[in-house]
XYZ file of C-alpha atoms in Angstrom:
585
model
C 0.000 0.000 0.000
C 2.607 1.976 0.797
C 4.644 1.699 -2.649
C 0.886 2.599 -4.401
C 0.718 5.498 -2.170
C 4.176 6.478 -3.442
C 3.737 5.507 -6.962
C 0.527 7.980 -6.865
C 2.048 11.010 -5.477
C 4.655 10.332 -8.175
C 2.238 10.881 -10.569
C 0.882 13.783 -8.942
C 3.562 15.290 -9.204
C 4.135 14.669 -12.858
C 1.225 16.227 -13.523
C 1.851 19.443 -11.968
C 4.787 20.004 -12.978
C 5.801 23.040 -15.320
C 8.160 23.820 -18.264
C 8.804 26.497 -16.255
C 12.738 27.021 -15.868
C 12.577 30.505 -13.785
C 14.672 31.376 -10.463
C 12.050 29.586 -8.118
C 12.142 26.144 -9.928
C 16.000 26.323 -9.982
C 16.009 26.519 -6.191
C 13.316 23.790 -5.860
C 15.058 21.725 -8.004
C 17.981 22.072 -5.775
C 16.231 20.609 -2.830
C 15.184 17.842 -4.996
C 18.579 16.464 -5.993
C 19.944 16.532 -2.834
C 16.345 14.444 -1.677
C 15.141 12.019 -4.037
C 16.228 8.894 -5.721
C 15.704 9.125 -8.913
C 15.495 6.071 -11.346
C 18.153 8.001 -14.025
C 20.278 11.195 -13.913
C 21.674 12.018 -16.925
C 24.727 13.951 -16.978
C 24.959 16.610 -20.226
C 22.640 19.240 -20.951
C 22.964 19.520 -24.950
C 20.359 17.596 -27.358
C 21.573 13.855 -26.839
C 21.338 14.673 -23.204
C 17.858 16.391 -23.387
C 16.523 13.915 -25.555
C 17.347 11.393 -23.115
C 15.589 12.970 -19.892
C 12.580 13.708 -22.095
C 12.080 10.226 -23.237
C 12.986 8.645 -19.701
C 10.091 10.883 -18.563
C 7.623 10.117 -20.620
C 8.027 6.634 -20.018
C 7.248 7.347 -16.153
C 10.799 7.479 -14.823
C 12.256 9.752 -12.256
C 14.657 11.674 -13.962
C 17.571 14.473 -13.263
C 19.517 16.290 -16.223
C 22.367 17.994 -14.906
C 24.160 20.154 -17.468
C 27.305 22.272 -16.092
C 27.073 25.102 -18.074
C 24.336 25.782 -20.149
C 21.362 23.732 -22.064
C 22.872 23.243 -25.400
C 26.444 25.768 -24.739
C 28.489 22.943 -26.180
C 27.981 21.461 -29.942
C 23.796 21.732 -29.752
C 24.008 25.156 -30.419
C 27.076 25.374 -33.012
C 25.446 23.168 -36.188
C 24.347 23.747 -39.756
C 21.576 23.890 -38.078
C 19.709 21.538 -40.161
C 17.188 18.369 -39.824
C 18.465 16.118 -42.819
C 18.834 12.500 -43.974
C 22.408 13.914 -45.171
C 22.634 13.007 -48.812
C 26.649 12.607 -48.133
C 26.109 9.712 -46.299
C 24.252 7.844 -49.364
C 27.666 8.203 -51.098
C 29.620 6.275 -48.106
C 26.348 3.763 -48.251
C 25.125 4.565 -44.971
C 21.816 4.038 -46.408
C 20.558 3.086 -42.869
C 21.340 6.199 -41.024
C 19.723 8.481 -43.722
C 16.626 6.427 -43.772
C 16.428 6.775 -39.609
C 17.317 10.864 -40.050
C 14.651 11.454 -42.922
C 12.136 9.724 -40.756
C 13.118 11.752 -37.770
C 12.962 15.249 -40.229
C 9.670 14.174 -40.993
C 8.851 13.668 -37.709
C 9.693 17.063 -36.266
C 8.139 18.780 -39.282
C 4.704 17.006 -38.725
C 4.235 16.492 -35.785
C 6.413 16.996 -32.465
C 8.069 20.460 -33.832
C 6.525 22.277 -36.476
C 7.320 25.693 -34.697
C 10.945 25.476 -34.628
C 11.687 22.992 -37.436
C 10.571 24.453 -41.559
C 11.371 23.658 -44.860
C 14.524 24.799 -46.649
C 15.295 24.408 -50.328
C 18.657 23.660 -51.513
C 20.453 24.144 -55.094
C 22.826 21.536 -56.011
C 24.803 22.960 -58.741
C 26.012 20.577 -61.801
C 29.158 21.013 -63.097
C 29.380 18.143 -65.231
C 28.042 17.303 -68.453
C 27.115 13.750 -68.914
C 27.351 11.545 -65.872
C 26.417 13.956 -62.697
C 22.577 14.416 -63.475
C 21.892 11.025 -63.442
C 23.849 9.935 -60.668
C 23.167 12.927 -58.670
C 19.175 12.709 -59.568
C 19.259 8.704 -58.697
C 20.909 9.884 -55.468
C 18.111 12.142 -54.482
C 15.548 9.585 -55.785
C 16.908 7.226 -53.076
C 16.430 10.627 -50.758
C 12.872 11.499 -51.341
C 11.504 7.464 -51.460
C 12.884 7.134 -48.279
C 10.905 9.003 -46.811
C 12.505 12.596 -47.814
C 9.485 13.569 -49.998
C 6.794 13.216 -47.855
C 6.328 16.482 -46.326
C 8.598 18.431 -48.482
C 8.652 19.398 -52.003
C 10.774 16.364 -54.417
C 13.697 17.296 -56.707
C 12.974 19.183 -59.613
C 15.798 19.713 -62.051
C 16.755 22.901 -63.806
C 18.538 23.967 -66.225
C 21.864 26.621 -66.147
C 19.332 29.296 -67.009
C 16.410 28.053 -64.617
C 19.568 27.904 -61.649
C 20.605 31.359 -62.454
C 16.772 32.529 -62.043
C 16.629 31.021 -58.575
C 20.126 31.920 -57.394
C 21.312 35.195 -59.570
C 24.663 35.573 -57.420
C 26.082 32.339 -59.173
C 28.853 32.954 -61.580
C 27.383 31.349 -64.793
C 30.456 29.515 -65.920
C 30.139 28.152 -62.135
C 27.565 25.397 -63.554
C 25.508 23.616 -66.282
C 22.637 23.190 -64.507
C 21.462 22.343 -60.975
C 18.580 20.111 -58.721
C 16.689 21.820 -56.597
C 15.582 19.759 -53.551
C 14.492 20.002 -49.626
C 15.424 19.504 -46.165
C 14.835 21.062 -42.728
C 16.000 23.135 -40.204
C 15.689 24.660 -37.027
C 17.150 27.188 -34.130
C 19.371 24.590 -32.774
C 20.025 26.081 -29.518
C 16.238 26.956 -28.975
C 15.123 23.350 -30.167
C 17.573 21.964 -27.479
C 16.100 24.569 -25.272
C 12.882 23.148 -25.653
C 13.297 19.596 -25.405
C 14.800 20.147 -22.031
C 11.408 22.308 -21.181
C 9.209 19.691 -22.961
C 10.926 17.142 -20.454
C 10.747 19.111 -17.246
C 6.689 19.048 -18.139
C 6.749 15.802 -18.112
C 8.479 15.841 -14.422
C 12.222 15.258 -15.009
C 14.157 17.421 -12.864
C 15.938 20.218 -15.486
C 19.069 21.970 -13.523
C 22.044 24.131 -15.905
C 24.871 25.313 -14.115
C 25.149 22.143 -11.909
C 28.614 20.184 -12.749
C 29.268 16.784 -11.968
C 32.615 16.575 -9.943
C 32.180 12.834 -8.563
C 30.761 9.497 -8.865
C 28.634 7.936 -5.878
C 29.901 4.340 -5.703
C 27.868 1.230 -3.590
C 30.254 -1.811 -4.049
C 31.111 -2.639 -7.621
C 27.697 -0.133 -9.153
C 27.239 3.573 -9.891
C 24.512 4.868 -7.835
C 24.998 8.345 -8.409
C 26.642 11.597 -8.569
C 28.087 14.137 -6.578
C 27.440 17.441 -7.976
C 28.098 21.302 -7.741
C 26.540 24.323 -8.416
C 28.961 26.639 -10.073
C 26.890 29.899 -9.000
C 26.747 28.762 -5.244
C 29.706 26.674 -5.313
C 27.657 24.164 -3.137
C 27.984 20.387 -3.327
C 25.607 17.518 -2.598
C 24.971 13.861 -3.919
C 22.086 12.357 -6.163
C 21.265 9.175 -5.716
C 20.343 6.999 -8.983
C 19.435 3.519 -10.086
C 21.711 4.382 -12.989
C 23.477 6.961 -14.596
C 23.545 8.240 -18.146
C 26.471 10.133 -19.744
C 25.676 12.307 -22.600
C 28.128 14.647 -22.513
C 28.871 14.426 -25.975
C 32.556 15.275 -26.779
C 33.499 15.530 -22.619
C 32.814 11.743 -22.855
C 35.962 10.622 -22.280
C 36.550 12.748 -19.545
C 33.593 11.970 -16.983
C 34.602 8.122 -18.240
C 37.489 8.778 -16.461
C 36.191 10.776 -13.468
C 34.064 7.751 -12.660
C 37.172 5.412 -12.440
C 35.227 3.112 -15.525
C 36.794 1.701 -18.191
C 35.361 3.367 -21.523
C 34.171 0.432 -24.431
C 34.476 3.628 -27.153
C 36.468 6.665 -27.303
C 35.547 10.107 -29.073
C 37.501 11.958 -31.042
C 36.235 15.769 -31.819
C 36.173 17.494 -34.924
C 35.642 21.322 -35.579
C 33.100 22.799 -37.304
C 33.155 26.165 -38.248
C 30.434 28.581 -39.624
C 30.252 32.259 -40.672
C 27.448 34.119 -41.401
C 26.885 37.677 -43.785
C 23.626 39.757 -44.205
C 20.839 37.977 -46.753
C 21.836 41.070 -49.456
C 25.281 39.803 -50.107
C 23.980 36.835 -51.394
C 21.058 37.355 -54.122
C 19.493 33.518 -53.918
C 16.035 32.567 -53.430
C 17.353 28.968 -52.717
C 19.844 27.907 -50.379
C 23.449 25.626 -51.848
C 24.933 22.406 -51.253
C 28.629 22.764 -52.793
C 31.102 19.921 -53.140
C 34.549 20.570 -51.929
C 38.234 18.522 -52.305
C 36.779 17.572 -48.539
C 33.379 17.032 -48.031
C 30.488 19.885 -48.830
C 29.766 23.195 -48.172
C 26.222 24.452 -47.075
C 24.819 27.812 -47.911
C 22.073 27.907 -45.585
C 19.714 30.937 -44.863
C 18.899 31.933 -41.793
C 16.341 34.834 -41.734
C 18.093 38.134 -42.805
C 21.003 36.198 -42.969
C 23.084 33.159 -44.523
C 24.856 30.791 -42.638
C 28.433 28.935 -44.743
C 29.592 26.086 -43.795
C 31.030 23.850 -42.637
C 35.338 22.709 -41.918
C 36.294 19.419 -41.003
C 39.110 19.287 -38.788
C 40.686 18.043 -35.345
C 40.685 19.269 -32.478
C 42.597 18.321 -29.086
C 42.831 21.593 -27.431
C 39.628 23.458 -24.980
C 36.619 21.485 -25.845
C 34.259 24.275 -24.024
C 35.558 27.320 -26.292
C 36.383 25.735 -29.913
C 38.074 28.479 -31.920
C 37.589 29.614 -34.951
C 41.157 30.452 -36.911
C 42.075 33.267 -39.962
C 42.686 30.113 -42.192
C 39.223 28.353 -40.942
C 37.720 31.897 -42.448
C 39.403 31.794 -45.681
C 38.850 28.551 -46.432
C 34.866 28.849 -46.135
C 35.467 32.363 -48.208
C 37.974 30.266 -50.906
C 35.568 27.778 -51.717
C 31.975 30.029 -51.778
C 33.788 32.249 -53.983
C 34.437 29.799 -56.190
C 31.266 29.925 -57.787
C 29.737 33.653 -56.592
C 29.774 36.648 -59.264
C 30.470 38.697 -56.409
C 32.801 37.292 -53.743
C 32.394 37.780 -49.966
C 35.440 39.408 -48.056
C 35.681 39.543 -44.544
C 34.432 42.542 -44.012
C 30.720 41.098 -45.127
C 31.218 38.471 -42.121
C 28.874 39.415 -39.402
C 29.190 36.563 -37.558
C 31.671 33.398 -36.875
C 30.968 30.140 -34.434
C 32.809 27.074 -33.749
C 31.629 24.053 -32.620
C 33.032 20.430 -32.254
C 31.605 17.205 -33.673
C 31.918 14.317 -31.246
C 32.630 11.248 -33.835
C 33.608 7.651 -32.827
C 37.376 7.282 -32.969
C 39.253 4.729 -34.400
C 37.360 4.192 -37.729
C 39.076 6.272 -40.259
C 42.242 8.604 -39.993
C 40.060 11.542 -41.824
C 37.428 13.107 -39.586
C 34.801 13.833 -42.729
C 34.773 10.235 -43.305
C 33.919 8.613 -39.338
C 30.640 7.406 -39.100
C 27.865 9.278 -37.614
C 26.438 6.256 -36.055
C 26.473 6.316 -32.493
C 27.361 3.775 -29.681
C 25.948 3.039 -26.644
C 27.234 1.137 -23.981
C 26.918 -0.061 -20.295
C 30.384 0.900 -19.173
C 29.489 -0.538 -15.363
C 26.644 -1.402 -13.677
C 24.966 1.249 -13.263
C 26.818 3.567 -15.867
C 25.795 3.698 -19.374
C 27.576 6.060 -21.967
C 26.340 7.450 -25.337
C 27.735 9.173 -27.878
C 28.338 9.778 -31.635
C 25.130 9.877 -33.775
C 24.089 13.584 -35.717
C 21.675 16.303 -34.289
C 18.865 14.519 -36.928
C 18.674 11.562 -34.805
C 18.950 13.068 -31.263
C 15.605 11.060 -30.315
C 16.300 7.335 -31.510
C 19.742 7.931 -29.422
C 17.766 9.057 -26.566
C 15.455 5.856 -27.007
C 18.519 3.316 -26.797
C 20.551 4.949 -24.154
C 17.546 4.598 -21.812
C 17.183 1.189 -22.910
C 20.674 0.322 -22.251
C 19.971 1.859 -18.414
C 16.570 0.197 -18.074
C 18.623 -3.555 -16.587
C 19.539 -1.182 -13.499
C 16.248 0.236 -12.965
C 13.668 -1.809 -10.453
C 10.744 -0.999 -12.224
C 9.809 -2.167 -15.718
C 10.701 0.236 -17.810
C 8.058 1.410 -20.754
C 8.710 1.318 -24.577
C 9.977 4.852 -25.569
C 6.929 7.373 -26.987
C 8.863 10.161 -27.810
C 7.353 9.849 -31.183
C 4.137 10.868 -30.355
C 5.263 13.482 -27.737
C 4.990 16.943 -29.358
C 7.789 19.647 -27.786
C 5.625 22.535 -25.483
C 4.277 24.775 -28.188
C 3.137 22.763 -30.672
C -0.031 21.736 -29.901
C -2.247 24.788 -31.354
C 0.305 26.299 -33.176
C -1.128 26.132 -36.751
C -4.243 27.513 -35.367
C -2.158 30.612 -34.129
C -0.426 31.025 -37.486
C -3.837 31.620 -38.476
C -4.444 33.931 -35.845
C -1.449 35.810 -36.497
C -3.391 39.079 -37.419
C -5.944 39.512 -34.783
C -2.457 38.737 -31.925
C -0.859 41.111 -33.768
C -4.106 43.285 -33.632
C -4.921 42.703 -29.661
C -1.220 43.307 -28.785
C -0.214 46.476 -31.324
C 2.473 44.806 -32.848
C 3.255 43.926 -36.364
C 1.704 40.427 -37.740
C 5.181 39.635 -39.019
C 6.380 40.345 -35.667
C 4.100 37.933 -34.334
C 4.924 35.197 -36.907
C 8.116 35.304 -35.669
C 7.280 35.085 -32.358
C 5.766 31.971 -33.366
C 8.233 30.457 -35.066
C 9.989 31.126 -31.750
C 7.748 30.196 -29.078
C 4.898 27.999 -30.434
C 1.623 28.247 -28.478
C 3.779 29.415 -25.368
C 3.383 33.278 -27.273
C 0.723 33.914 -24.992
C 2.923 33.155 -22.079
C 5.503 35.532 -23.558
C 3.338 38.417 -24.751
C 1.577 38.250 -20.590
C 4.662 39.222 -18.905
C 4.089 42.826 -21.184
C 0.881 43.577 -19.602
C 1.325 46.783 -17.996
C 4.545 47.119 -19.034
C 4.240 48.037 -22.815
C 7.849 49.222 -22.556
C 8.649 45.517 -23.125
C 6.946 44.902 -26.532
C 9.585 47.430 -27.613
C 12.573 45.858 -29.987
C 16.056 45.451 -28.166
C 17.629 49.234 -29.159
C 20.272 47.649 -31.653
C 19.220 43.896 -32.044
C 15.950 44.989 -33.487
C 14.840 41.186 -34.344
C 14.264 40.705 -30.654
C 11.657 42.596 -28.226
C 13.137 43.241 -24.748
C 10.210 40.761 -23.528
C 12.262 38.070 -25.313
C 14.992 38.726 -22.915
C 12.361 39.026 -19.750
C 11.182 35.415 -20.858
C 14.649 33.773 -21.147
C 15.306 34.482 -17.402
C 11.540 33.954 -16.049
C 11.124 30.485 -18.310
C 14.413 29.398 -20.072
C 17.008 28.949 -17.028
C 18.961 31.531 -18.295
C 21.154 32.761 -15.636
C 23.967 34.757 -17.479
C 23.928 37.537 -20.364
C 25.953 34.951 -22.160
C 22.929 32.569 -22.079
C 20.568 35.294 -23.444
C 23.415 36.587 -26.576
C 24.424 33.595 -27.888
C 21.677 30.806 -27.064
C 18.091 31.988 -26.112
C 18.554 34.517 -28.714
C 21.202 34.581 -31.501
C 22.281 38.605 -31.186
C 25.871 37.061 -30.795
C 26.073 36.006 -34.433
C 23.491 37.814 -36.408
C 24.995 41.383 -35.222
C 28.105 42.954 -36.422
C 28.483 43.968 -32.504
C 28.109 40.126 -31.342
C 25.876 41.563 -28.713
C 28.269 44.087 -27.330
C 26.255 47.452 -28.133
C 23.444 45.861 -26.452
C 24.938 44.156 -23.770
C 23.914 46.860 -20.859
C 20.073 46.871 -21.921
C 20.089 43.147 -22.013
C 21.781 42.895 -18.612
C 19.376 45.189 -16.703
C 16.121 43.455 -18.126
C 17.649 39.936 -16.851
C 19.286 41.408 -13.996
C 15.789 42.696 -12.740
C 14.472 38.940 -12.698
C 17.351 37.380 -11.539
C 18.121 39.867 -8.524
C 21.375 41.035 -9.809
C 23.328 43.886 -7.862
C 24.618 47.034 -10.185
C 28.211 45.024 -9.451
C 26.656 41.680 -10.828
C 25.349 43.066 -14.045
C 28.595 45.697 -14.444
C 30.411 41.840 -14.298
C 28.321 40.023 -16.517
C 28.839 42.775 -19.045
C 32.524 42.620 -18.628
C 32.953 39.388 -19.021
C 30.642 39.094 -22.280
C 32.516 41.936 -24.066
C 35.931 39.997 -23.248
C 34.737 36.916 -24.606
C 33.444 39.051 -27.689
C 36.858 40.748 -27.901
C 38.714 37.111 -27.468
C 36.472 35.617 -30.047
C 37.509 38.409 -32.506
C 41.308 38.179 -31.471
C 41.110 34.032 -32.207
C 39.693 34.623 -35.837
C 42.544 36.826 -36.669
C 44.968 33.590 -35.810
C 47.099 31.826 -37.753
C 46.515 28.432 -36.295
C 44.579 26.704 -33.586
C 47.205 26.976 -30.804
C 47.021 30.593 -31.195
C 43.447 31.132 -31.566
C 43.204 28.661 -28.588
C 44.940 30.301 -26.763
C 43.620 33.602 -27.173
C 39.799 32.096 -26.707
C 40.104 30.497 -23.170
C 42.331 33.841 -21.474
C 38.583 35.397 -21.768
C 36.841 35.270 -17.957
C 34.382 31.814 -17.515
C 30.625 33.363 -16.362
C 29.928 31.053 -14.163
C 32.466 31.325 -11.279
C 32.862 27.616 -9.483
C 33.501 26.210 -12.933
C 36.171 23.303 -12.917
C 37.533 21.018 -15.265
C 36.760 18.240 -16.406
C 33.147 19.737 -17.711
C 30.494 17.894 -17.927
């Protein structure tokens, strides 16, 4: 009777609980860990990690995600941001893997993310007479019939002139013609945002800036964690039937802080992106480009375009990738290749770096490891995952619980993650269609509100309240016009964001859409978070410092020759969070 009585309040429980990430819930949340034994923490707070607390919650667990820094600082908010099957992967026969990412795109378009994740054409330039239309058409056959045509527009073929009417800015000797097809993409930072939100709805216990600096041990099993948090700098254990680590590419690291043997290793590989205003780019289409490497994506991005991506190692600071001079030119070597009018660096607005956390030991070149992933119970008790691509966050979020369910006394559920729609997306379309009378009831813009939208879901409402009586806030951000200053209200009240770092780089994207990264607006910011979060004039005078030095460090990296300098000009910038240690996790 007892166990039913605890099973029900459980539930209870469950069912009150919020998506809410605010100041009040972090301190709650505190109590919690330090209380409870939960049936899976799961150590890494970027999509992998997410994923995995949302579908261990939905399946009735008791779960903890415990991310050190912030949801999605690491890799989960430094992609292509794109959904896609990844037609480079049909070349190296991975025919498996696309199939499983197309059905995921589809997925998140339809049904569990259709505010955050939309269409995106793409122009494949031919450069080849003869051979390449087929074989690049038969390739994208394979594409749409498995599955990549359902909810998306097919290939269509064109020819030079019909390529040159859909992306003028091409050089015309740069092609012979060109296939038009689709994919997806999405805010990756915000998606990851929301898929930890989604899961503390569903009960999990959601908690950023808490590091994990031990392992609990009862004989020969894991049964928890000993964690910090970095704002407070205090300690206390969690208790767990098991432990996941999804830290992504710190996995070899907490392997090591928990004194297990690791049955994979990761090896990381840098991506980096810049991005220059829509204008300098006349397309209606975004590109796929071949390189001697791998490809390069010209991706747009609302009044912007996104290029990218490099390939390379990297073994130095795995929180802080840097970008590098010769990173730069090579992304502006090979788009100029084929545009009439080539991009300097003075059209670069913004630059990010991010690492790709690949399974080692399969091939010497990083473009060519396999994006599979691996999961694995390392000890009883501990499971790792990692590997895998952004696409196919929730099928590894599926097997890593499965992989922890032996250690967990209850039976564990099948994983429903596929029917589980992220908070705001049920009643979205209906808003879209509703667009004009929001717009009307709130005096803003309807393409304001669209935006908002594609932003927030059916959670605008939740947004737009904390305005009333303060129209002040439905006023844009001074110079980051995209954003109202509400935005920035909401991020601290409902997004965990506890630094101005958090709020530039991740719950908006000021940091790389602005020639100023942020910096011009990193005082107004500051005071609208600082009034939620109960900062003192010395706090927010601090967090302002400390974002214009990593700004000015950033800058000072991308004018390096090499990754040891830029390396080492990246990490002498000040960490936000102040009880920060390595290893991260």
């Amino acid at each position: 009777m007892t166990a039913q009585r605890g099973r029900e309040a459980r539930t209870s429980a469950r069912a009150a609980a919020s998506a809410q990430l605010g100041p009040e819930t972090r301190a709650e949340s505190w109590q919690q860990l330090g209380k409870e034994t939960f049936d899976l923490v799961v150590i890494g707070g970027g999509i992998v990690g997410a994923g995995t607390a949302l579908d261990a919650a939905t399946r009735g667990l008791r779960v903890a995600l415990i991310e050190a820094r912030d949801l999605a600082s690491g890799t989960s908010s430094r992609s292509s941001k794109l959904f896609h099957g990844g037609l480079r992967y049909l070349e190296q026969l991975e025919f498996g893997l696309v199939r499983e990412a197309l059905r995921e795109r589809e997925l998140m378009l339809n049904r569990l993310a259709p505010h955050l994740v939309k269409p995106v054409s793409f122009l494949y330039p031919l450069t080849h007479r003869g051979w390449e239309r087929p074989y690049t058409a038969a390739g994208l056959f394979l594409y749409d019939t498995m599955g990549g045509a359902r909810s998306v527009p097919g290939q269509k073929h064109l020819t030079r002139a019909g390529a040159l009417r859909m992306v003028p800015a091409l050089k015309r000797d740069a092609l012979i013609g060109g296939i038009r097809y689709y994919d997806a993409q999405a805010d990756d930072a915000r998606h990851t945002m929301t898929v930890g939100r989604t899961a503390a709805h569903y009960g999990a216990v959601v908690r950023n800036s808490t590091q994990v600096v031990g392992f609990l041990r009862e004989a020969d099993r894991v049964s928890g964690v000993r964690v910090r948090d970095v704002e407070s700098g205090q300690e206390t254990d969690v208790r767990a039937h098991a432990v996941i680590n999804a830290t992504g590419v710190w996995t070899d690291e907490l392997q090591r802080l928990s004194g297990s043997r690791g049955r994979f290793r990761v090896r990381s590989s840098k991506g980096v992106h810049i991005v220059v205003p829509r204008d300098r780019i006349v397309a209606e289409s975004g590109m796929i480009l071949r390189t001697e490497k791998s490809v390069l994506f010209v991706i747009p991005w609302r009044n912007h375009w996104v290029i990218g991506t490099t390939d390379t190692d990297w073994y130095l600071d795995l929180a802080h990738p840097s970008a590098t001079r010769s990173d730069i030119d090579y992304i502006l070597e090979h788009v100029n290749k084929v545009l009439a009018t080539p991009l300097t660096h003075d059209d670069i607005e913004g630059v990010y770096a991010g690492l790709r956390p690949l399974l080692a030991g399969e091939s010497e070149e990083t473009s060519k490891l396999s994006r599979e992933h691996a999961v694995a119970r390392v000890a009883p008790g501990l499971v790792a995952i990692a590997g895998g691509k952004y696409t196919t966050y929730r099928v590894m979020a599926a097997d890593a619980v499965d992989a922890a369910a032996v250690d967990v006394p209850e039976r564990v559920q099948e994983s429903i993650t596929d029917k589980v729609p992220l908070v705001g997306a049920d009643g979205y379309h209906a808003l879209v269609n509703q667009a004009d009378h929001l717009a009307s009831d709130h005096g803003l813009h309807p393409y304001r509100v669209r935006h908002l939208l594609d932003r927030y879901g059916s959670l605008i409402g939740d947004v737009l309240a904390l305005a009333e009586g303060r129209p002040d806030l439905l006023k844009p951000i001074e110079t980051a016009p995209d954003y109202l200053r509400v935005e920035v209200v909401y991020a601290a009240t409902d997004e965990g964001a506890l630094h101005l770092e958090d709020v530039l780089a991740r719950r908006t994207r000021i940091s790389i859409e602005y020639p100023h990264r942020g910096v011009d607006c990193a005082e107004q910011v500051a005071e609208l978070v600082g009034d939620v979060l109960g900062w003192t004039p010395q706090q927010r005078e601090r967090e302002v410092e400390v974002y214009r030095a990593r700004v000015e460090a950033e800058r000072d990296s991308q004018a390096q020759p090499d990754d040891e300098a830029a390396d080492a000009r990246r990490v002498a910038a000040p960490e936000p969070r102040p009880d920060l240690t390595e290893p991260v996790s």
